[in-house]
Amino acid sequence: MSTQRNEELVFAALADQVRRQILDTLASHGECSAGFISEQIHSVGRTTVSAHLKALKMSGVIVERRDGRSRLFSIDPVGPANDALMFLRDVLERALTTGVESMADVQGAESDASAVARTRKHG
C-alpha cells in the first residue's frame, strides 16, 4: 500500500475521539484485551469499542494477537501510523523553520524601521 494511502487511513482512523481514547489506553498500558479497553472508555459500550478496534486494526494502526480465547491489541509502531507521524513531523519541522525565518525577517524589518525613524529624528 502506498504511503499516501496509509496516511489517509490513519488520519481517518484518528478522526474519531473514541479511537484516540483507545490509542491513549494502549499507549499507557501496552497490550490490552478488548474488555480492558472497554472498561477504560466510558462514553460508549463494549460493542462500539469492538467496532472501533476493528477500524483501527483495518487501518493498520493497531495489531491483534490471539492468546487462547483472548484477543490482545497493541499499537503497531512500524505500521501506517508511522507514515502519518513522519508526514506530521516533516510538516511541523518545515513550519518551525519557516516560522524562525519569518521571525528573523520581521525582526530585521523592525530594526530597519527603527533605524529609519532614528535617522529622520536626528537628521
PDB file of C-alpha atoms in Angstrom:
ATOM      1  CA  MET A   1       0.000   0.000   0.000  1.00  0.00           C
ATOM      2  CA  SER A   2       1.286   3.489  -0.791  1.00  0.00           C
ATOM      3  CA  THR A   3       2.488   5.855   1.904  1.00  0.00           C
ATOM      4  CA  GLN A   4      -0.192   8.383   0.930  1.00  0.00           C
ATOM      5  CA  ARG A   5      -2.941   5.757   1.265  1.00  0.00           C
ATOM      6  CA  ASN A   6      -1.515   4.715   4.657  1.00  0.00           C
ATOM      7  CA  GLU A   7      -1.636   8.318   5.848  1.00  0.00           C
ATOM      8  CA  GLU A   8      -5.232   8.667   4.660  1.00  0.00           C
ATOM      9  CA  LEU A   9      -6.277   5.530   6.544  1.00  0.00           C
ATOM     10  CA  VAL A  10      -4.513   6.624   9.718  1.00  0.00           C
ATOM     11  CA  PHE A  11      -5.889  10.165   9.685  1.00  0.00           C
ATOM     12  CA  ALA A  12      -9.395   8.823   9.029  1.00  0.00           C
ATOM     13  CA  ALA A  13      -8.991   6.390  11.929  1.00  0.00           C
ATOM     14  CA  LEU A  14      -7.716   9.143  14.232  1.00  0.00           C
ATOM     15  CA  ALA A  15     -10.568  11.496  13.346  1.00  0.00           C
ATOM     16  CA  ASP A  16     -12.767   9.748  15.904  1.00  0.00           C
ATOM     17  CA  GLN A  17     -12.430  10.668  19.587  1.00  0.00           C
ATOM     18  CA  VAL A  18     -13.173   7.128  20.825  1.00  0.00           C
ATOM     19  CA  ARG A  19     -10.410   5.735  18.622  1.00  0.00           C
ATOM     20  CA  ARG A  20      -7.992   8.293  20.030  1.00  0.00           C
ATOM     21  CA  GLN A  21      -9.045   7.225  23.541  1.00  0.00           C
ATOM     22  CA  ILE A  22      -8.378   3.606  22.603  1.00  0.00           C
ATOM     23  CA  LEU A  23      -4.919   4.543  21.334  1.00  0.00           C
ATOM     24  CA  ASP A  24      -4.259   6.511  24.506  1.00  0.00           C
ATOM     25  CA  THR A  25      -5.221   3.456  26.563  1.00  0.00           C
ATOM     26  CA  LEU A  26      -2.913   1.229  24.523  1.00  0.00           C
ATOM     27  CA  ALA A  27      -0.078   3.749  24.764  1.00  0.00           C
ATOM     28  CA  SER A  28      -0.491   3.968  28.549  1.00  0.00           C
ATOM     29  CA  HIS A  29      -0.982   0.267  29.281  1.00  0.00           C
ATOM     30  CA  GLY A  30       0.677  -1.574  26.392  1.00  0.00           C
ATOM     31  CA  GLU A  31      -1.016  -4.673  25.045  1.00  0.00           C
ATOM     32  CA  CYS A  32      -4.623  -4.859  26.278  1.00  0.00           C
ATOM     33  CA  SER A  33      -7.673  -7.033  25.899  1.00  0.00           C
ATOM     34  CA  ALA A  34     -10.824  -5.639  24.329  1.00  0.00           C
ATOM     35  CA  GLY A  35     -12.547  -5.967  27.715  1.00  0.00           C
ATOM     36  CA  PHE A  36      -9.897  -3.894  29.493  1.00  0.00           C
ATOM     37  CA  ILE A  37     -10.044  -1.238  26.782  1.00  0.00           C
ATOM     38  CA  SER A  38     -13.848  -1.128  27.069  1.00  0.00           C
ATOM     39  CA  GLU A  39     -13.559  -0.573  30.828  1.00  0.00           C
ATOM     40  CA  GLN A  40     -11.365   2.478  30.169  1.00  0.00           C
ATOM     41  CA  ILE A  41     -13.768   4.080  27.654  1.00  0.00           C
ATOM     42  CA  HIS A  42     -16.849   5.336  29.475  1.00  0.00           C
ATOM     43  CA  SER A  43     -18.541   7.217  26.629  1.00  0.00           C
ATOM     44  CA  VAL A  44     -19.552   4.131  24.605  1.00  0.00           C
ATOM     45  CA  GLY A  45     -20.376   0.468  25.168  1.00  0.00           C
ATOM     46  CA  ARG A  46     -18.287  -2.627  24.595  1.00  0.00           C
ATOM     47  CA  THR A  47     -19.816  -3.371  21.178  1.00  0.00           C
ATOM     48  CA  THR A  48     -18.924   0.111  19.949  1.00  0.00           C
ATOM     49  CA  VAL A  49     -15.374  -0.227  21.295  1.00  0.00           C
ATOM     50  CA  SER A  50     -15.076  -3.519  19.404  1.00  0.00           C
ATOM     51  CA  ALA A  51     -16.180  -1.804  16.192  1.00  0.00           C
ATOM     52  CA  HIS A  52     -13.570   0.919  16.724  1.00  0.00           C
ATOM     53  CA  LEU A  53     -10.896  -1.691  17.423  1.00  0.00           C
ATOM     54  CA  LYS A  54     -11.775  -3.336  14.118  1.00  0.00           C
ATOM     55  CA  ALA A  55     -11.474   0.001  12.287  1.00  0.00           C
ATOM     56  CA  LEU A  56      -8.104   0.708  13.918  1.00  0.00           C
ATOM     57  CA  LYS A  57      -6.907  -2.770  13.027  1.00  0.00           C
ATOM     58  CA  MET A  58      -8.051  -2.424   9.405  1.00  0.00           C
ATOM     59  CA  SER A  59      -6.243   0.928   9.135  1.00  0.00           C
ATOM     60  CA  GLY A  60      -3.050  -0.729  10.370  1.00  0.00           C
ATOM     61  CA  VAL A  61      -2.727   1.478  13.450  1.00  0.00           C
ATOM     62  CA  ILE A  62      -3.069  -1.456  15.860  1.00  0.00           C
ATOM     63  CA  VAL A  63      -2.347  -5.169  15.678  1.00  0.00           C
ATOM     64  CA  GLU A  64      -4.215  -8.055  17.232  1.00  0.00           C
ATOM     65  CA  ARG A  65      -2.664 -11.108  18.871  1.00  0.00           C
ATOM     66  CA  ARG A  66      -4.663 -14.123  19.899  1.00  0.00           C
ATOM     67  CA  ASP A  67      -3.812 -15.810  23.174  1.00  0.00           C
ATOM     68  CA  GLY A  68      -6.154 -18.751  23.548  1.00  0.00           C
ATOM     69  CA  ARG A  69      -9.643 -17.297  23.568  1.00  0.00           C
ATOM     70  CA  SER A  70      -8.373 -13.790  24.298  1.00  0.00           C
ATOM     71  CA  ARG A  71      -7.642 -11.151  21.714  1.00  0.00           C
ATOM     72  CA  LEU A  72      -4.960  -8.690  22.724  1.00  0.00           C
ATOM     73  CA  PHE A  73      -4.413  -5.371  20.978  1.00  0.00           C
ATOM     74  CA  SER A  74      -1.374  -3.111  20.760  1.00  0.00           C
ATOM     75  CA  ILE A  75      -0.205  -0.155  18.695  1.00  0.00           C
ATOM     76  CA  ASP A  76       1.842  -1.111  15.636  1.00  0.00           C
ATOM     77  CA  PRO A  77       4.842   1.247  15.855  1.00  0.00           C
ATOM     78  CA  VAL A  78       6.090   0.405  12.351  1.00  0.00           C
ATOM     79  CA  GLY A  79       2.701   0.327  10.622  1.00  0.00           C
ATOM     80  CA  PRO A  80       0.897   3.051   8.704  1.00  0.00           C
ATOM     81  CA  ALA A  81       0.744   5.273  11.785  1.00  0.00           C
ATOM     82  CA  ASN A  82       4.487   5.689  11.408  1.00  0.00           C
ATOM     83  CA  ASP A  83       3.973   7.057   7.860  1.00  0.00           C
ATOM     84  CA  ALA A  84       1.451   9.572   9.230  1.00  0.00           C
ATOM     85  CA  LEU A  85       3.830  10.505  12.049  1.00  0.00           C
ATOM     86  CA  MET A  86       6.661  11.095   9.583  1.00  0.00           C
ATOM     87  CA  PHE A  87       4.350  13.284   7.490  1.00  0.00           C
ATOM     88  CA  LEU A  88       3.374  15.355  10.542  1.00  0.00           C
ATOM     89  CA  ARG A  89       6.985  15.597  11.714  1.00  0.00           C
ATOM     90  CA  ASP A  90       8.047  16.878   8.280  1.00  0.00           C
ATOM     91  CA  VAL A  91       5.204  19.405   8.186  1.00  0.00           C
ATOM     92  CA  LEU A  92       5.963  20.685  11.691  1.00  0.00           C
ATOM     93  CA  GLU A  93       9.710  20.904  11.062  1.00  0.00           C
ATOM     94  CA  ARG A  94       9.105  22.920   7.893  1.00  0.00           C
ATOM     95  CA  ALA A  95       6.621  25.158   9.716  1.00  0.00           C
ATOM     96  CA  LEU A  96       9.106  25.768  12.519  1.00  0.00           C
ATOM     97  CA  THR A  97      11.879  26.537  10.049  1.00  0.00           C
ATOM     98  CA  THR A  98       9.612  28.881   8.111  1.00  0.00           C
ATOM     99  CA  GLY A  99       8.430  30.442  11.375  1.00  0.00           C
ATOM    100  CA  VAL A 100      12.005  31.101  12.509  1.00  0.00           C
ATOM    101  CA  GLU A 101      12.873  32.607   9.131  1.00  0.00           C
ATOM    102  CA  SER A 102       9.710  34.742   9.228  1.00  0.00           C
ATOM    103  CA  MET A 103      10.533  35.932  12.744  1.00  0.00           C
ATOM    104  CA  ALA A 104      14.026  36.896  11.592  1.00  0.00           C
ATOM    105  CA  ASP A 105      12.525  38.781   8.632  1.00  0.00           C
ATOM    106  CA  VAL A 106      10.069  40.599  10.925  1.00  0.00           C
ATOM    107  CA  GLN A 107      12.795  41.451  13.428  1.00  0.00           C
ATOM    108  CA  GLY A 108      15.026  42.644  10.604  1.00  0.00           C
ATOM    109  CA  ALA A 109      12.251  44.822   9.198  1.00  0.00           C
ATOM    110  CA  GLU A 110      11.513  46.247  12.656  1.00  0.00           C
ATOM    111  CA  SER A 111      15.209  47.000  13.118  1.00  0.00           C
ATOM    112  CA  ASP A 112      15.344  48.686   9.704  1.00  0.00           C
ATOM    113  CA  ALA A 113      12.229  50.726  10.525  1.00  0.00           C
ATOM    114  CA  SER A 114      13.774  51.805  13.844  1.00  0.00           C
ATOM    115  CA  ALA A 115      16.972  52.877  12.110  1.00  0.00           C
ATOM    116  CA  VAL A 116      14.999  54.915   9.562  1.00  0.00           C
ATOM    117  CA  ALA A 117      12.986  56.538  12.379  1.00  0.00           C
ATOM    118  CA  ARG A 118      16.184  57.411  14.284  1.00  0.00           C
ATOM    119  CA  THR A 119      17.735  58.887  11.118  1.00  0.00           C
ATOM    120  CA  ARG A 120      14.652  61.042  10.495  1.00  0.00           C
ATOM    121  CA  LYS A 121      14.530  62.158  14.116  1.00  0.00           C
ATOM    122  CA  HIS A 122      18.195  63.133  14.238  1.00  0.00           C
ATOM    123  CA  GLY A 123      18.529  64.154  10.585  1.00  0.00           C
TER     124      GLY A 123
END
